[in-house]
PDB file of C-alpha atoms in Angstrom:
ATOM      1  CA  MET C   1      10.529  48.341  97.620  1.00 69.00           C
ATOM      2  CA  ASN C   2      14.223  47.469  97.826  1.00 80.00           C
ATOM      3  CA  PRO C   3      15.987  47.154 101.194  1.00 84.00           C
ATOM      4  CA  PRO C   4      17.177  50.495 102.641  1.00 88.00           C
ATOM      5  CA  GLU C   5      20.727  51.590 101.796  1.00 93.00           C
ATOM      6  CA  ILE C   6      23.100  53.640 103.946  1.00 96.00           C
ATOM      7  CA  ARG C   7      26.031  55.695 102.661  1.00 97.00           C
ATOM      8  CA  PRO C   8      28.135  58.686 103.767  1.00 97.00           C
ATOM      9  CA  ILE C   9      26.729  62.096 102.875  1.00 98.00           C
ATOM     10  CA  GLN C  10      27.835  63.774  99.648  1.00 97.00           C
ATOM     11  CA  PRO C  11      27.785  67.534  98.908  1.00 98.00           C
ATOM     12  CA  ALA C  12      24.826  67.174  96.523  1.00 97.00           C
ATOM     13  CA  ASP C  13      22.749  65.668  99.383  1.00 98.00           C
ATOM     14  CA  ASN C  14      22.628  68.930 101.368  1.00 97.00           C
ATOM     15  CA  PRO C  15      19.298  70.323 100.053  1.00 97.00           C
ATOM     16  CA  ALA C  16      17.432  67.009 100.429  1.00 97.00           C
ATOM     17  CA  ILE C  17      18.673  66.411 103.984  1.00 97.00           C
ATOM     18  CA  ALA C  18      17.945  70.010 105.058  1.00 96.00           C
ATOM     19  CA  ALA C  19      14.390  69.661 103.708  1.00 96.00           C
ATOM     20  CA  ILE C  20      13.835  66.348 105.543  1.00 96.00           C
ATOM     21  CA  ILE C  21      15.094  67.844 108.829  1.00 95.00           C
ATOM     22  CA  ARG C  22      12.977  71.001 108.594  1.00 95.00           C
ATOM     23  CA  ASN C  23       9.878  69.219 107.262  1.00 95.00           C
ATOM     24  CA  THR C  24      10.020  66.675 110.086  1.00 93.00           C
ATOM     25  CA  LEU C  25      10.391  69.339 112.765  1.00 91.00           C
ATOM     26  CA  THR C  26       7.459  71.247 111.213  1.00 93.00           C
ATOM     27  CA  GLU C  27       5.371  68.048 111.009  1.00 93.00           C
ATOM     28  CA  PHE C  28       5.760  67.480 114.762  1.00 92.00           C
ATOM     29  CA  GLY C  29       5.278  71.145 115.683  1.00 90.00           C
ATOM     30  CA  VAL C  30       8.806  71.693 116.966  1.00 88.00           C
ATOM     31  CA  ASP C  31      10.138  74.039 114.259  1.00 88.00           C
ATOM     32  CA  ARG C  32      11.324  76.507 116.861  1.00 85.00           C
ATOM     33  CA  PRO C  33      14.536  78.214 118.003  1.00 85.00           C
ATOM     34  CA  GLY C  34      16.907  75.991 119.953  1.00 81.00           C
ATOM     35  CA  THR C  35      16.395  73.071 117.546  1.00 83.00           C
ATOM     36  CA  ALA C  36      18.081  71.835 114.361  1.00 86.00           C
ATOM     37  CA  PHE C  37      15.496  73.825 112.397  1.00 87.00           C
ATOM     38  CA  TYR C  38      17.590  76.968 112.911  1.00 86.00           C
ATOM     39  CA  ASP C  39      21.101  75.424 112.903  1.00 85.00           C
ATOM     40  CA  ALA C  40      23.383  76.834 110.214  1.00 85.00           C
ATOM     41  CA  ALA C  41      24.790  73.299 109.910  1.00 89.00           C
ATOM     42  CA  THR C  42      21.420  72.065 108.617  1.00 93.00           C
ATOM     43  CA  ASP C  43      22.032  73.754 105.252  1.00 94.00           C
ATOM     44  CA  ASP C  44      25.554  72.329 104.871  1.00 96.00           C
ATOM     45  CA  MET C  45      25.479  68.920 106.451  1.00 96.00           C
ATOM     46  CA  TYR C  46      28.304  67.663 104.232  1.00 97.00           C
ATOM     47  CA  GLY C  47      30.619  70.515 105.259  1.00 96.00           C
ATOM     48  CA  SER C  48      29.629  70.262 108.913  1.00 94.00           C
ATOM     49  CA  PHE C  49      30.606  66.605 109.042  1.00 96.00           C
ATOM     50  CA  GLN C  50      34.151  66.982 107.728  1.00 96.00           C
ATOM     51  CA  LEU C  51      35.382  67.403 111.308  1.00 94.00           C
ATOM     52  CA  PRO C  52      37.483  64.457 112.557  1.00 95.00           C
ATOM     53  CA  GLY C  53      35.420  62.091 114.692  1.00 96.00           C
ATOM     54  CA  SER C  54      32.218  62.921 112.830  1.00 97.00           C
ATOM     55  CA  ARG C  55      30.228  61.221 110.101  1.00 98.00           C
ATOM     56  CA  TYR C  56      26.794  61.773 108.606  1.00 98.00           C
ATOM     57  CA  HIS C  57      24.967  58.865 107.013  1.00 98.00           C
ATOM     58  CA  VAL C  58      22.278  59.249 104.370  1.00 98.00           C
ATOM     59  CA  GLY C  59      19.515  56.666 104.126  1.00 96.00           C
ATOM     60  CA  LEU C  60      18.117  55.742 100.737  1.00 95.00           C
ATOM     61  CA  LEU C  61      14.900  53.996  99.799  1.00 92.00           C
ATOM     62  CA  ASP C  62      14.784  52.866  96.175  1.00 90.00           C
ATOM     63  CA  GLY C  63      17.712  55.182  95.460  1.00 91.00           C
ATOM     64  CA  GLN C  64      16.034  58.289  96.905  1.00 94.00           C
ATOM     65  CA  ILE C  65      17.255  60.153  99.984  1.00 96.00           C
ATOM     66  CA  ALA C  66      14.724  59.415 102.710  1.00 96.00           C
ATOM     67  CA  GLY C  67      16.589  60.275 105.911  1.00 96.00           C
ATOM     68  CA  GLY C  68      19.861  60.662 107.692  1.00 97.00           C
ATOM     69  CA  GLY C  69      21.680  60.580 110.998  1.00 97.00           C
ATOM     70  CA  GLY C  70      25.158  61.359 112.224  1.00 97.00           C
ATOM     71  CA  ILE C  71      27.766  61.177 114.928  1.00 98.00           C
ATOM     72  CA  PHE C  72      29.397  64.416 116.061  1.00 96.00           C
ATOM     73  CA  PRO C  73      31.886  65.397 118.786  1.00 95.00           C
ATOM     74  CA  SER C  74      29.633  68.174 120.106  1.00 91.00           C
ATOM     75  CA  THR C  75      31.072  71.093 122.064  1.00 88.00           C
ATOM     76  CA  GLY C  76      31.564  70.539 125.764  1.00 89.00           C
ATOM     77  CA  LEU C  77      30.937  66.800 125.870  1.00 93.00           C
ATOM     78  CA  PRO C  78      33.271  64.782 128.103  1.00 93.00           C
ATOM     79  CA  GLU C  79      36.200  62.883 126.582  1.00 94.00           C
ATOM     80  CA  GLY C  80      35.024  59.741 124.824  1.00 97.00           C
ATOM     81  CA  VAL C  81      31.430  60.964 124.351  1.00 97.00           C
ATOM     82  CA  CYS C  82      29.890  61.846 120.989  1.00 97.00           C
ATOM     83  CA  GLU C  83      26.394  62.891 120.037  1.00 96.00           C
ATOM     84  CA  LEU C  84      23.908  61.179 117.736  1.00 96.00           C
ATOM     85  CA  VAL C  85      22.651  64.160 115.750  1.00 94.00           C
ATOM     86  CA  LYS C  86      20.288  65.212 112.988  1.00 94.00           C
ATOM     87  CA  MET C  87      18.506  61.844 112.950  1.00 94.00           C
ATOM     88  CA  TYR C  88      15.430  62.415 110.804  1.00 93.00           C
ATOM     89  CA  LEU C  89      13.311  60.370 108.402  1.00 94.00           C
ATOM     90  CA  ALA C  90      10.856  61.474 105.740  1.00 94.00           C
ATOM     91  CA  PRO C  91       7.340  60.124 106.392  1.00 93.00           C
ATOM     92  CA  ILE C  92       7.640  57.669 103.488  1.00 89.00           C
ATOM     93  CA  ALA C  93      10.704  56.103 105.139  1.00 88.00           C
ATOM     94  CA  ARG C  94       9.132  55.311 108.491  1.00 87.00           C
ATOM     95  CA  GLY C  95       8.362  51.678 109.227  1.00 85.00           C
ATOM     96  CA  HIS C  96      10.749  50.243 106.614  1.00 85.00           C
ATOM     97  CA  GLY C  97      13.790  49.663 108.851  1.00 89.00           C
ATOM     98  CA  LEU C  98      15.716  52.678 107.577  1.00 92.00           C
ATOM     99  CA  GLY C  99      15.891  54.363 110.982  1.00 92.00           C
ATOM    100  CA  LYS C 100      17.201  51.184 112.596  1.00 93.00           C
ATOM    101  CA  LYS C 101      19.883  50.840 109.898  1.00 95.00           C
ATOM    102  CA  LEU C 102      20.892  54.494 110.318  1.00 96.00           C
ATOM    103  CA  ILE C 103      21.214  54.161 114.092  1.00 96.00           C
ATOM    104  CA  GLU C 104      23.237  50.951 113.692  1.00 97.00           C
ATOM    105  CA  ALA C 105      25.568  52.677 111.193  1.00 97.00           C
ATOM    106  CA  CYS C 106      26.017  55.613 113.566  1.00 98.00           C
ATOM    107  CA  LEU C 107      26.751  53.393 116.572  1.00 98.00           C
ATOM    108  CA  ASP C 108      29.192  51.307 114.509  1.00 98.00           C
ATOM    109  CA  PHE C 109      31.043  54.461 113.450  1.00 98.00           C
ATOM    110  CA  ALA C 110      31.103  55.745 117.053  1.00 98.00           C
ATOM    111  CA  ARG C 111      32.703  52.476 118.223  1.00 98.00           C
ATOM    112  CA  GLN C 112      35.258  52.514 115.386  1.00 97.00           C
ATOM    113  CA  ALA C 113      36.099  56.148 116.179  1.00 98.00           C
ATOM    114  CA  GLY C 114      36.871  55.161 119.778  1.00 98.00           C
ATOM    115  CA  TYR C 115      33.923  56.747 121.540  1.00 98.00           C
ATOM    116  CA  ARG C 116      32.739  55.097 124.759  1.00 98.00           C
ATOM    117  CA  GLN C 117      29.311  56.727 125.017  1.00 98.00           C
ATOM    118  CA  VAL C 118      26.727  58.248 122.689  1.00 98.00           C
ATOM    119  CA  TYR C 119      24.538  61.142 123.813  1.00 97.00           C
ATOM    120  CA  ILE C 120      21.213  62.323 122.338  1.00 95.00           C
ATOM    121  CA  GLU C 121      19.173  65.484 122.805  1.00 93.00           C
ATOM    122  CA  THR C 122      15.553  65.303 121.675  1.00 92.00           C
ATOM    123  CA  MET C 123      12.001  66.389 122.497  1.00 89.00           C
ATOM    124  CA  PRO C 124       8.915  64.659 123.929  1.00 91.00           C
ATOM    125  CA  GLU C 125       7.040  65.458 120.708  1.00 90.00           C
ATOM    126  CA  LEU C 126       9.320  62.946 118.962  1.00 88.00           C
ATOM    127  CA  GLY C 127       8.094  60.117 121.203  1.00 87.00           C
ATOM    128  CA  LYS C 128       8.344  57.354 118.586  1.00 89.00           C
ATOM    129  CA  ALA C 129      12.041  58.165 118.083  1.00 91.00           C
ATOM    130  CA  VAL C 130      12.589  58.217 121.861  1.00 93.00           C
ATOM    131  CA  SER C 131      11.096  54.728 122.194  1.00 92.00           C
ATOM    132  CA  ILE C 132      13.413  53.470 119.437  1.00 93.00           C
ATOM    133  CA  TYR C 133      16.448  54.992 121.186  1.00 95.00           C
ATOM    134  CA  GLU C 134      15.373  53.266 124.400  1.00 96.00           C
ATOM    135  CA  ARG C 135      15.217  49.920 122.563  1.00 95.00           C
ATOM    136  CA  PHE C 136      18.805  50.533 121.449  1.00 96.00           C
ATOM    137  CA  GLY C 137      19.833  50.817 125.111  1.00 97.00           C
ATOM    138  CA  PHE C 138      19.805  54.586 125.609  1.00 97.00           C
ATOM    139  CA  HIS C 139      18.793  55.646 129.112  1.00 97.00           C
ATOM    140  CA  HIS C 140      17.389  58.994 130.224  1.00 96.00           C
ATOM    141  CA  LEU C 141      19.482  61.662 131.938  1.00 95.00           C
ATOM    142  CA  ASP C 142      18.248  64.351 134.326  1.00 94.00           C
ATOM    143  CA  SER C 143      19.987  67.206 132.501  1.00 91.00           C
ATOM    144  CA  ALA C 144      21.880  68.125 129.355  1.00 91.00           C
ATOM    145  CA  MET C 145      25.527  67.354 128.746  1.00 90.00           C
ATOM    146  CA  GLY C 146      27.879  69.671 126.882  1.00 78.00           C
ATOM    147  CA  ASN C 147      26.987  72.918 125.138  1.00 77.00           C
ATOM    148  CA  THR C 148      25.134  72.059 121.933  1.00 74.00           C
ATOM    149  CA  GLY C 149      22.968  75.179 121.804  1.00 71.00           C
ATOM    150  CA  HIS C 150      19.827  73.059 121.486  1.00 71.00           C
ATOM    151  CA  TYR C 151      18.001  74.647 124.384  1.00 73.00           C
ATOM    152  CA  GLY C 152      14.727  73.623 122.707  1.00 76.00           C
ATOM    153  CA  CYS C 153      15.429  70.005 123.606  1.00 84.00           C
ATOM    154  CA  SER C 154      14.176  68.779 126.961  1.00 88.00           C
ATOM    155  CA  LEU C 155      15.034  65.069 126.811  1.00 93.00           C
ATOM    156  CA  TRP C 156      18.590  63.777 127.118  1.00 95.00           C
ATOM    157  CA  LEU C 157      19.703  60.192 126.649  1.00 96.00           C
ATOM    158  CA  LEU C 158      22.992  58.318 126.911  1.00 97.00           C
ATOM    159  CA  LYS C 159      24.217  54.909 125.782  1.00 98.00           C
ATOM    160  CA  ASN C 160      27.390  53.071 126.760  1.00 97.00           C
ATOM    161  CA  LEU C 161      29.129  51.416 123.832  1.00 97.00           C
TER     162      LEU C 161
END
């Protein structure tokens, strides 16, 4: 297997990324309202990430889309805070360093875009991802920030850049 590659999303990537997001949420039993499973943005990730201050990265393994993750200036977040969003990996991609490379690419973009903090909303069912975020220096918050509409998420994390 070749080393993982990271690149910005392209319009043709939309169906593959939407499938990875929904399949992952189904795999972990969290395919419910208030999550990315039902977001309209999930079907048009390319279009959703044309907003200034946002970028979605696609992760490739041997040339095939195997995951993605993005930075987005979510509604209601304080000045200088962005959100790490839609960070999902296909099962085949886990354990090959792709997730780490995606998070690094997202944090690098956030710094370059001038953000001072990165926020995450997630769920306890995604415990492996939570432990990875903690290793990247994210700390837990007592409540949600902003108004993302992801009321299905019950864990909130924040990292200073």
